[in-house]
CSV table of C-alpha atoms in Angstrom, one decimal:
chain,number,residue,atom,x,y,z
A,10,UNK,CA,-70.7,-19.7,-32.2
A,11,UNK,CA,-68.3,-20.8,-29.4
A,12,UNK,CA,-70.5,-23.8,-28.7
A,13,UNK,CA,-70.4,-24.9,-32.3
A,14,UNK,CA,-66.6,-24.4,-32.4
A,15,UNK,CA,-66.2,-26.5,-29.2
A,16,UNK,CA,-68.0,-29.4,-30.8
A,17,UNK,CA,-65.7,-29.2,-33.8
A,18,UNK,CA,-62.6,-29.1,-31.6
A,19,UNK,CA,-63.5,-31.9,-29.3
A,20,UNK,CA,-63.6,-34.6,-32.0
A,21,UNK,CA,-60.3,-33.4,-33.3
A,22,UNK,CA,-58.8,-33.9,-29.8
A,23,UNK,CA,-60.3,-37.4,-29.8
A,24,UNK,CA,-58.5,-38.2,-33.1
A,25,UNK,CA,-55.3,-36.8,-31.6
A,26,UNK,CA,-55.8,-38.9,-28.5
A,27,UNK,CA,-56.2,-42.0,-30.6
A,28,UNK,CA,-53.0,-41.0,-32.4
A,29,UNK,CA,-51.2,-40.7,-29.1
A,30,UNK,CA,-52.5,-44.2,-28.0
A,31,UNK,CA,-50.7,-45.6,-31.1
A,32,UNK,CA,-47.4,-44.2,-29.8
A,33,UNK,CA,-47.0,-41.1,-32.0
A,34,UNK,CA,-46.3,-37.7,-30.6
A,35,UNK,CA,-48.8,-34.9,-31.2
A,36,UNK,CA,-46.3,-33.0,-33.3
A,37,UNK,CA,-45.5,-36.0,-35.4
A,38,UNK,CA,-49.2,-36.8,-35.8
A,39,UNK,CA,-50.2,-33.4,-37.0
A,40,UNK,CA,-47.1,-32.9,-39.2
A,41,UNK,CA,-47.2,-36.3,-40.9
A,42,UNK,CA,-51.0,-36.8,-40.9
A,43,UNK,CA,-51.1,-39.9,-38.7
A,44,UNK,CA,-54.5,-41.2,-37.8
A,45,UNK,CA,-54.5,-44.7,-36.3
A,46,UNK,CA,-55.8,-47.2,-38.8
A,47,UNK,CA,-56.4,-44.6,-41.5
A,48,UNK,CA,-53.1,-43.1,-42.5
A,49,UNK,CA,-49.9,-44.8,-43.3
A,50,UNK,CA,-46.6,-43.6,-41.9
A,51,UNK,CA,-45.2,-40.6,-43.8
A,52,UNK,CA,-48.4,-40.1,-45.8
A,53,UNK,CA,-49.5,-36.5,-46.2
A,54,UNK,CA,-52.8,-34.9,-47.0
A,55,UNK,CA,-55.0,-35.7,-48.9
A,56,UNK,CA,-56.0,-38.8,-46.9
A,57,UNK,CA,-58.9,-41.2,-47.4
A,58,UNK,CA,-60.9,-42.6,-44.5
A,59,UNK,CA,-64.1,-44.5,-43.9
A,60,UNK,CA,-67.0,-42.7,-42.3
A,61,UNK,CA,-70.3,-44.1,-41.0
A,62,UNK,CA,-73.3,-41.7,-41.1
A,63,UNK,CA,-76.2,-42.6,-38.9
A,64,UNK,CA,-79.6,-40.8,-39.2
A,65,UNK,CA,-82.1,-41.3,-36.5
A,66,UNK,CA,-85.7,-40.4,-37.5
A,67,UNK,CA,-88.7,-39.4,-35.4
A,68,UNK,CA,-90.2,-42.9,-35.8
A,69,UNK,CA,-87.1,-44.5,-34.3
A,70,UNK,CA,-85.8,-45.8,-37.6
A,71,UNK,CA,-82.0,-45.5,-37.9
A,72,UNK,CA,-80.4,-45.5,-41.4
A,73,UNK,CA,-76.7,-46.0,-41.8
A,74,UNK,CA,-74.5,-45.0,-44.7
A,75,UNK,CA,-70.9,-45.9,-45.1
A,76,UNK,CA,-68.9,-43.4,-47.2
A,77,UNK,CA,-65.2,-43.0,-48.0
A,78,UNK,CA,-64.0,-39.4,-47.5
A,79,UNK,CA,-60.9,-37.7,-48.9
A,80,UNK,CA,-59.5,-35.2,-46.5
A,81,UNK,CA,-57.7,-32.3,-48.2
A,82,UNK,CA,-57.8,-30.2,-45.0
A,83,UNK,CA,-59.0,-31.1,-41.5
A,84,UNK,CA,-60.9,-27.8,-41.3
A,85,UNK,CA,-62.9,-28.6,-44.4
A,86,UNK,CA,-63.5,-32.1,-43.2
A,87,UNK,CA,-65.1,-31.0,-39.9
A,88,UNK,CA,-67.0,-28.2,-41.8
A,89,UNK,CA,-68.6,-30.8,-44.1
A,90,UNK,CA,-70.0,-32.6,-41.0
A,91,UNK,CA,-71.0,-29.4,-39.2
A,92,UNK,CA,-74.6,-30.6,-38.7
A,93,UNK,CA,-73.5,-34.0,-37.5
A,94,UNK,CA,-72.4,-35.2,-34.1
A,95,UNK,CA,-69.2,-37.1,-33.8
A,96,UNK,CA,-69.9,-40.2,-31.6
A,97,UNK,CA,-66.7,-42.1,-31.8
A,98,UNK,CA,-64.8,-44.9,-33.6
A,99,UNK,CA,-66.4,-48.1,-34.7
A,100,UNK,CA,-64.7,-50.8,-36.8
A,101,UNK,CA,-62.0,-48.4,-37.9
A,102,UNK,CA,-64.5,-45.8,-39.0
A,103,UNK,CA,-65.3,-42.4,-37.7
A,104,UNK,CA,-69.0,-42.4,-36.8
A,105,UNK,CA,-71.3,-39.4,-37.0
A,106,UNK,CA,-74.9,-39.2,-36.0
A,107,UNK,CA,-77.8,-36.8,-36.8
A,108,UNK,CA,-81.3,-36.6,-35.5
A,109,UNK,CA,-83.7,-35.9,-38.3
A,110,UNK,CA,-87.0,-34.0,-37.5
A,111,UNK,CA,-89.0,-36.1,-40.0
A,112,UNK,CA,-90.2,-39.7,-40.5
A,113,UNK,CA,-88.0,-42.2,-42.2
A,114,UNK,CA,-88.1,-42.8,-46.0
A,115,UNK,CA,-89.4,-46.3,-45.2
A,116,UNK,CA,-92.5,-44.9,-43.6
A,117,UNK,CA,-93.0,-42.3,-46.3
A,118,UNK,CA,-93.0,-45.0,-49.0
A,119,UNK,CA,-94.7,-48.0,-47.3
A,120,UNK,CA,-95.6,-47.2,-43.7
A,121,UNK,CA,-99.2,-47.8,-42.4
A,122,UNK,CA,-100.7,-47.3,-39.0
A,123,UNK,CA,-102.8,-50.2,-37.9
A,124,UNK,CA,-103.8,-52.2,-34.9
A,125,UNK,CA,-102.8,-55.7,-33.8
A,126,UNK,CA,-105.2,-58.4,-32.6
A,127,UNK,CA,-104.4,-57.2,-29.0
A,128,UNK,CA,-105.4,-53.6,-29.9
A,129,UNK,CA,-101.9,-52.2,-30.0
A,130,UNK,CA,-101.5,-49.2,-32.3
A,131,UNK,CA,-98.7,-50.3,-34.6
A,132,UNK,CA,-96.8,-49.2,-37.7
A,133,UNK,CA,-96.6,-51.8,-40.4
A,134,UNK,CA,-94.4,-52.1,-43.5
A,135,UNK,CA,-97.3,-52.2,-45.9
A,136,UNK,CA,-100.9,-52.9,-45.0
A,137,UNK,CA,-101.4,-54.3,-41.5
A,138,UNK,CA,-100.3,-57.9,-41.1
A,139,UNK,CA,-98.8,-59.6,-38.1
A,140,UNK,CA,-95.4,-60.3,-39.7
A,141,UNK,CA,-94.8,-56.7,-41.1
A,142,UNK,CA,-94.6,-54.9,-37.8
A,143,UNK,CA,-92.1,-52.0,-37.7
A,144,UNK,CA,-92.9,-50.3,-34.4
A,145,UNK,CA,-95.6,-50.7,-31.7
A,146,UNK,CA,-96.9,-47.8,-29.6
A,147,UNK,CA,-99.7,-48.3,-27.0
A,148,UNK,CA,-102.8,-50.4,-26.5
A,149,UNK,CA,-106.1,-48.7,-27.4
A,150,UNK,CA,-109.6,-49.6,-26.5
A,151,UNK,CA,-110.8,-50.6,-30.0
A,152,UNK,CA,-114.4,-51.0,-28.7
A,153,UNK,CA,-114.6,-47.2,-27.9
A,154,UNK,CA,-113.6,-46.2,-31.5
A,155,UNK,CA,-116.1,-44.9,-34.0
A,156,UNK,CA,-116.7,-47.6,-36.5
A,157,UNK,CA,-115.1,-45.5,-39.3
A,158,UNK,CA,-111.9,-45.1,-37.3
A,159,UNK,CA,-111.8,-48.8,-36.4
A,160,UNK,CA,-112.3,-49.6,-40.1
A,161,UNK,CA,-109.4,-47.3,-41.1
A,162,UNK,CA,-107.1,-48.9,-38.6
A,163,UNK,CA,-108.0,-52.4,-39.8
A,164,UNK,CA,-107.3,-51.5,-43.4
A,165,UNK,CA,-104.3,-49.4,-42.6
A,166,UNK,CA,-103.8,-45.7,-42.5
A,167,UNK,CA,-101.0,-44.6,-44.9
A,168,UNK,CA,-98.4,-42.3,-43.2
A,169,UNK,CA,-96.6,-40.5,-46.0
A,170,UNK,CA,-95.8,-37.3,-44.0
A,171,UNK,CA,-94.5,-36.2,-40.6
A,172,UNK,CA,-97.8,-34.2,-40.0
A,173,UNK,CA,-99.9,-37.3,-40.7
A,174,UNK,CA,-97.7,-39.4,-38.3
A,175,UNK,CA,-98.1,-36.9,-35.5
A,176,UNK,CA,-101.8,-36.4,-36.2
A,177,UNK,CA,-102.6,-40.2,-36.1
A,178,UNK,CA,-100.6,-40.6,-32.8
A,179,UNK,CA,-102.4,-37.7,-31.2
A,180,UNK,CA,-105.8,-38.9,-32.4
A,181,UNK,CA,-105.5,-42.4,-31.0
A,182,UNK,CA,-103.6,-41.4,-27.8
A,183,UNK,CA,-107.0,-40.4,-26.2
A,184,UNK,CA,-108.2,-44.0,-26.8
A,185,UNK,CA,-105.4,-45.7,-24.8
A,186,UNK,CA,-106.6,-48.0,-22.1
A,187,UNK,CA,-104.7,-45.9,-19.5
A,188,UNK,CA,-106.4,-42.7,-20.6
A,189,UNK,CA,-109.8,-44.4,-20.6
A,190,UNK,CA,-109.3,-45.8,-17.1
A,191,UNK,CA,-108.2,-42.4,-15.7
A,192,UNK,CA,-111.5,-40.8,-16.8
């Protein structure tokens, strides 16, 4: 509980620090609702400000969403982003980030595992083609694969779920050239 409260209070101090950099006193800033770049002099709550939300997925994909928030109370504002981590200011926006324990929507809808010509296990946007590479992992010894597994990789293995993503990575990890050389 104290840990969670600490991470709510720290971003508030960052905002206050930014206010102080702008030349406003702490008392004036809180009383008048100053936030550098967001609130005009003398403006009181509610205040509108721009927020950038960044989600980082297991597959490394990062999605960004820009939203405009109306602040009626600072306590409610921070409570709304309780599961997010405040990471700073960027282009006059407050930036929050969250790590998501799942694969990205892109992979769920159109992600396929495949293998490049060099034998590198890769995720493709759609069926495996050279120009549709999203992410590359490790080189595997394609010659050691069962013909069925090799055929699946050449055609593309749809990802769809986190479990499938993890299972495919685990399956082909044992075929990495490094693993094969260690045996």
